[in-house]
Structures are given as structure tokens and as C-alpha cells.
Amino acid sequence: MSELHVFAYGSLIWRPGFPFVSREPALLRGFHRRFCLWSRLYRGTPERPGLVLGLDRGGSCHGVVFRVAPEHAAETLAYLDARENPNGETVYHRRLLPVRLASGAMIRAVTYVADRAHPAYARPCPDTAARVIGAGVGQAGSNRDYLLNTLQQLRELGLRDSGLEGIAQRLAASPG
């Protein structure tokens, strides 16, 4: 297998879980980052679901591209498929999409796009998203930490996401 590029837009930015050679900020067009998937495992429970990020149609998304050496490409894809689609459920579709690196180069990178036909797909308003995220806790930790860690990593890369920032402001303004 040849070298692999992985586009990260959520927790993969700050917790990739696979070996990589380098990482670089990048821009993906045609999709935007959104809390659009109910999480009943990683960031919530069946009784109190959380929300996780997905790439949804339209707009653009700043994130990070990881470059993975050829000798780690197959195991990285297997790891990502299992992480993004636990229990064999297809919540995300693996796609190979064109992204522009901060250096200006255009490459094709693997990324995971939300499945709009899956029952976990959601389009909550920002107030609902903030309420759900404020209460969600699952196997991977609190939904609040997931949001705040993602925002922190984006800021450290010099990137902004006004949608996530708006949810974080609502979260900070809400009691408890």
C-alpha cells in the first residue's frame, strides 16, 4: 500500500491513535464540520445520548491532514474504520476527497462523512446541541470536553469554527 493521507476534523486532530509522519492544516471544500450524529457510546449513553461531529454536505471545513507511512497505511485504515463505525454500524462513510494543504498542495485524503440516512443522523439547533453536549458523557469521556478540546486544537492551529464557538458560548452561558 502507498502513503496514506487522513483528513481530521474532530477528535482525530487531538487524539489520532495511529502513527503518522507529519501533520499539516488543510481545507476540505464541499463539507462542513457539524454536531450531526447522536452518540450512544463514545460521548453519551442509550438513555442520554451525546452528539459527535461529522462532515455534512455543503460549505468547507478546516482541519488537519496526517501523512501516514506506507507500512502503517493498512493498519491505520482498519483502526479508523473500527473507531468511526463501532460495532460494524455504518454511521460514517469512508471517502477519498481532495483537500488543499496549508502549503498550497492539493492531495486526496481519506476522511469520514456522516451518513444522512443513518438513524443517528441529527440536525439539532445550536441551543439543543449545547444542552445535549453539556449533559453527555460516554465511554470516551464528556461531550463537553470533546467540544472544548476540538476548539482548543483548532485555535492552536490558527483555525476557527464559528459554529462550534457558538455552541461553546451557549454552553458557558447555561447553568450547571
mmCIF file of C-alpha atoms in Angstrom:
data_model
loop_
_atom_site.group_PDB
_atom_site.id
_atom_site.type_symbol
_atom_site.label_atom_id
_atom_site.label_comp_id
_atom_site.label_asym_id
_atom_site.label_seq_id
_atom_site.Cartn_x
_atom_site.Cartn_y
_atom_site.Cartn_z
ATOM 1 C CA MET A 1 0.000 0.000 0.000
ATOM 2 C CA SER A 2 1.223 3.535 -0.717
ATOM 3 C CA GLU A 3 1.428 6.521 1.589
ATOM 4 C CA LEU A 4 -1.891 7.479 3.179
ATOM 5 C CA HIS A 5 -3.305 10.916 3.964
ATOM 6 C CA VAL A 6 -6.045 11.243 6.587
ATOM 7 C CA PHE A 7 -8.173 14.399 6.958
ATOM 8 C CA ALA A 8 -9.136 15.011 10.596
ATOM 9 C CA TYR A 9 -11.832 17.475 11.666
ATOM 10 C CA GLY A 10 -12.768 16.415 15.233
ATOM 11 C CA SER A 11 -11.172 14.247 17.892
ATOM 12 C CA LEU A 12 -8.732 12.761 15.378
ATOM 13 C CA ILE A 13 -6.989 16.156 15.408
ATOM 14 C CA TRP A 14 -6.046 15.811 19.077
ATOM 15 C CA ARG A 15 -6.232 12.029 19.529
ATOM 16 C CA PRO A 16 -5.355 10.337 16.250
ATOM 17 C CA GLY A 17 -4.452 6.947 17.727
ATOM 18 C CA PHE A 18 -2.246 5.926 14.804
ATOM 19 C CA PRO A 19 1.394 6.571 13.847
ATOM 20 C CA PHE A 20 1.979 9.422 11.426
ATOM 21 C CA VAL A 21 4.948 11.043 9.721
ATOM 22 C CA SER A 22 3.616 14.607 9.698
ATOM 23 C CA ARG A 23 0.508 16.720 10.084
ATOM 24 C CA GLU A 24 -0.489 19.939 8.371
ATOM 25 C CA PRO A 25 -3.544 22.215 8.440
ATOM 26 C CA ALA A 26 -5.783 21.680 5.428
ATOM 27 C CA LEU A 27 -9.050 22.790 3.851
ATOM 28 C CA LEU A 28 -11.784 20.485 2.582
ATOM 29 C CA ARG A 29 -14.438 22.041 0.333
ATOM 30 C CA GLY A 30 -17.953 20.683 -0.115
ATOM 31 C CA PHE A 31 -18.435 19.605 3.507
ATOM 32 C CA HIS A 32 -18.618 21.361 6.871
ATOM 33 C CA ARG A 33 -17.971 20.196 10.439
ATOM 34 C CA ARG A 34 -21.202 19.823 12.439
ATOM 35 C CA PHE A 35 -22.531 18.112 15.545
ATOM 36 C CA CYS A 36 -24.822 15.932 13.465
ATOM 37 C CA LEU A 37 -24.623 12.428 14.919
ATOM 38 C CA TRP A 38 -26.138 11.082 18.120
ATOM 39 C CA SER A 39 -23.585 9.242 20.225
ATOM 40 C CA ARG A 40 -24.845 6.466 22.467
ATOM 41 C CA LEU A 41 -21.370 5.042 23.061
ATOM 42 C CA TYR A 42 -18.392 7.429 22.940
ATOM 43 C CA ARG A 43 -19.969 10.698 24.173
ATOM 44 C CA GLY A 44 -23.311 9.572 25.553
ATOM 45 C CA THR A 45 -25.390 6.551 26.519
ATOM 46 C CA PRO A 46 -28.576 4.997 25.125
ATOM 47 C CA GLU A 47 -30.507 6.736 27.926
ATOM 48 C CA ARG A 48 -28.766 10.109 27.492
ATOM 49 C CA PRO A 49 -27.219 10.422 24.018
ATOM 50 C CA GLY A 50 -24.489 12.918 23.287
ATOM 51 C CA LEU A 51 -23.562 14.443 19.950
ATOM 52 C CA VAL A 52 -20.432 13.920 17.891
ATOM 53 C CA LEU A 53 -19.013 15.713 14.918
ATOM 54 C CA GLY A 54 -19.485 14.628 11.371
ATOM 55 C CA LEU A 55 -18.793 16.096 7.985
ATOM 56 C CA ASP A 56 -22.097 17.197 6.475
ATOM 57 C CA ARG A 57 -22.804 18.410 2.951
ATOM 58 C CA GLY A 58 -22.048 21.968 1.927
ATOM 59 C CA GLY A 59 -19.573 24.659 2.861
ATOM 60 C CA SER A 60 -15.990 23.948 3.811
ATOM 61 C CA CYS A 61 -14.016 22.646 6.749
ATOM 62 C CA HIS A 62 -10.577 23.493 8.088
ATOM 63 C CA GLY A 63 -8.836 20.563 9.705
ATOM 64 C CA VAL A 64 -5.585 18.634 9.696
ATOM 65 C CA VAL A 65 -4.110 16.133 7.265
ATOM 66 C CA PHE A 66 -1.953 13.400 8.740
ATOM 67 C CA ARG A 67 0.575 11.732 6.466
ATOM 68 C CA VAL A 68 0.912 8.030 7.282
ATOM 69 C CA ALA A 69 3.874 5.962 6.074
ATOM 70 C CA PRO A 70 3.061 3.144 3.623
ATOM 71 C CA GLU A 71 3.973 0.444 6.155
ATOM 72 C CA HIS A 72 1.256 1.755 8.522
ATOM 73 C CA ALA A 73 -1.440 2.568 5.944
ATOM 74 C CA ALA A 74 -3.429 -0.704 6.066
ATOM 75 C CA GLU A 75 -3.460 -0.928 9.868
ATOM 76 C CA THR A 76 -4.402 2.767 10.110
ATOM 77 C CA LEU A 77 -7.390 2.293 7.798
ATOM 78 C CA ALA A 78 -8.528 -0.754 9.772
ATOM 79 C CA TYR A 79 -8.187 1.191 13.031
ATOM 80 C CA LEU A 80 -10.097 4.191 11.669
ATOM 81 C CA ASP A 81 -12.896 2.047 10.220
ATOM 82 C CA ALA A 82 -13.390 0.378 13.610
ATOM 83 C CA ARG A 83 -13.162 3.675 15.520
ATOM 84 C CA GLU A 84 -15.533 5.609 13.272
ATOM 85 C CA ASN A 85 -18.043 2.793 12.826
ATOM 86 C CA PRO A 86 -18.107 0.831 16.100
ATOM 87 C CA ASN A 87 -19.981 -2.467 16.213
ATOM 88 C CA GLY A 88 -19.914 -2.647 12.410
ATOM 89 C CA GLU A 89 -22.543 0.091 12.070
ATOM 90 C CA THR A 90 -22.027 2.460 9.133
ATOM 91 C CA VAL A 91 -22.521 5.847 10.746
ATOM 92 C CA TYR A 92 -19.762 7.375 8.613
ATOM 93 C CA HIS A 93 -18.785 6.640 5.034
ATOM 94 C CA ARG A 94 -15.081 6.481 4.341
ATOM 95 C CA ARG A 95 -14.344 8.788 1.414
ATOM 96 C CA LEU A 96 -11.230 9.795 -0.512
ATOM 97 C CA LEU A 97 -11.620 13.538 -1.097
ATOM 98 C CA PRO A 98 -9.457 16.368 -2.450
ATOM 99 C CA VAL A 99 -8.064 18.721 0.197
ATOM 100 C CA ARG A 100 -5.762 21.720 -0.005
ATOM 101 C CA LEU A 101 -2.844 21.666 2.394
ATOM 102 C CA ALA A 102 -1.670 24.869 4.076
ATOM 103 C CA SER A 103 1.404 24.629 1.845
ATOM 104 C CA GLY A 104 -0.915 25.019 -1.161
ATOM 105 C CA ALA A 105 -0.591 21.469 -2.465
ATOM 106 C CA MET A 106 -3.754 19.582 -3.450
ATOM 107 C CA ILE A 107 -3.899 15.958 -2.315
ATOM 108 C CA ARG A 108 -6.516 13.270 -1.817
ATOM 109 C CA ALA A 109 -7.157 12.261 1.780
ATOM 110 C CA VAL A 110 -9.290 9.674 3.494
ATOM 111 C CA THR A 111 -11.981 11.157 5.694
ATOM 112 C CA TYR A 112 -15.261 10.081 7.228
ATOM 113 C CA VAL A 113 -18.525 11.710 6.121
ATOM 114 C CA ALA A 114 -21.745 11.460 8.133
ATOM 115 C CA ASP A 115 -24.365 9.078 6.717
ATOM 116 C CA ARG A 116 -27.511 11.196 6.433
ATOM 117 C CA ALA A 117 -29.641 8.048 6.069
ATOM 118 C CA HIS A 118 -28.464 6.555 9.377
ATOM 119 C CA PRO A 119 -30.879 6.804 12.355
ATOM 120 C CA ALA A 120 -28.094 8.506 14.359
ATOM 121 C CA TYR A 121 -28.069 11.468 11.958
ATOM 122 C CA ALA A 122 -29.393 14.657 13.570
ATOM 123 C CA ARG A 123 -29.600 18.371 12.840
ATOM 124 C CA PRO A 124 -30.098 19.987 16.252
ATOM 125 C CA CYS A 125 -30.276 23.749 16.591
ATOM 126 C CA PRO A 126 -27.322 25.305 18.465
ATOM 127 C CA ASP A 127 -29.320 25.651 21.713
ATOM 128 C CA THR A 128 -30.301 21.974 21.671
ATOM 129 C CA ALA A 129 -26.765 20.955 20.732
ATOM 130 C CA ALA A 130 -25.355 22.927 23.677
ATOM 131 C CA ARG A 131 -27.855 21.367 26.092
ATOM 132 C CA VAL A 132 -27.108 17.825 24.867
ATOM 133 C CA ILE A 133 -23.338 18.382 24.824
ATOM 134 C CA GLY A 134 -23.442 19.846 28.335
ATOM 135 C CA ALA A 135 -25.054 16.663 29.685
ATOM 136 C CA GLY A 136 -23.425 13.958 27.543
ATOM 137 C CA VAL A 137 -20.884 11.514 28.969
ATOM 138 C CA GLY A 138 -19.872 8.225 27.367
ATOM 139 C CA GLN A 139 -17.046 5.686 27.169
ATOM 140 C CA ALA A 140 -14.636 8.258 25.704
ATOM 141 C CA GLY A 141 -15.472 10.949 28.268
ATOM 142 C CA SER A 142 -17.611 14.040 28.441
ATOM 143 C CA ASN A 143 -19.237 15.559 25.402
ATOM 144 C CA ARG A 144 -18.265 18.996 26.751
ATOM 145 C CA ASP A 145 -14.561 18.047 26.770
ATOM 146 C CA TYR A 146 -14.879 16.729 23.206
ATOM 147 C CA LEU A 147 -16.178 20.114 22.023
ATOM 148 C CA LEU A 148 -13.683 22.171 24.036
ATOM 149 C CA ASN A 149 -10.673 20.006 23.084
ATOM 150 C CA THR A 150 -11.596 20.276 19.405
ATOM 151 C CA LEU A 151 -11.916 24.067 19.664
ATOM 152 C CA GLN A 152 -8.610 24.321 21.551
ATOM 153 C CA GLN A 153 -6.776 22.309 18.912
ATOM 154 C CA LEU A 154 -8.271 24.394 16.115
ATOM 155 C CA ARG A 155 -7.185 27.596 17.898
ATOM 156 C CA GLU A 156 -3.645 26.245 18.356
ATOM 157 C CA LEU A 157 -3.546 25.673 14.594
ATOM 158 C CA GLY A 158 -4.791 29.215 13.987
ATOM 159 C CA LEU A 159 -8.169 27.940 12.759
ATOM 160 C CA ARG A 160 -11.684 29.000 13.717
ATOM 161 C CA ASP A 161 -15.081 27.355 13.554
ATOM 162 C CA SER A 162 -17.857 29.836 14.283
ATOM 163 C CA GLY A 163 -20.480 27.085 14.638
ATOM 164 C CA LEU A 164 -18.544 25.285 17.360
ATOM 165 C CA GLU A 165 -17.638 28.574 19.016
ATOM 166 C CA GLY A 166 -21.335 29.498 19.174
ATOM 167 C CA ILE A 167 -22.203 26.191 20.832
ATOM 168 C CA ALA A 168 -19.344 26.657 23.335
ATOM 169 C CA GLN A 169 -20.624 30.155 24.196
ATOM 170 C CA ARG A 170 -24.120 28.765 24.810
ATOM 171 C CA LEU A 171 -22.608 26.012 26.945
ATOM 172 C CA ALA A 172 -20.671 28.552 29.044
ATOM 173 C CA ALA A 173 -23.800 30.687 29.496
ATOM 174 C CA SER A 174 -26.015 27.798 30.610
ATOM 175 C CA PRO A 175 -26.354 26.851 34.290
ATOM 176 C CA GLY A 176 -24.598 23.708 35.513
#
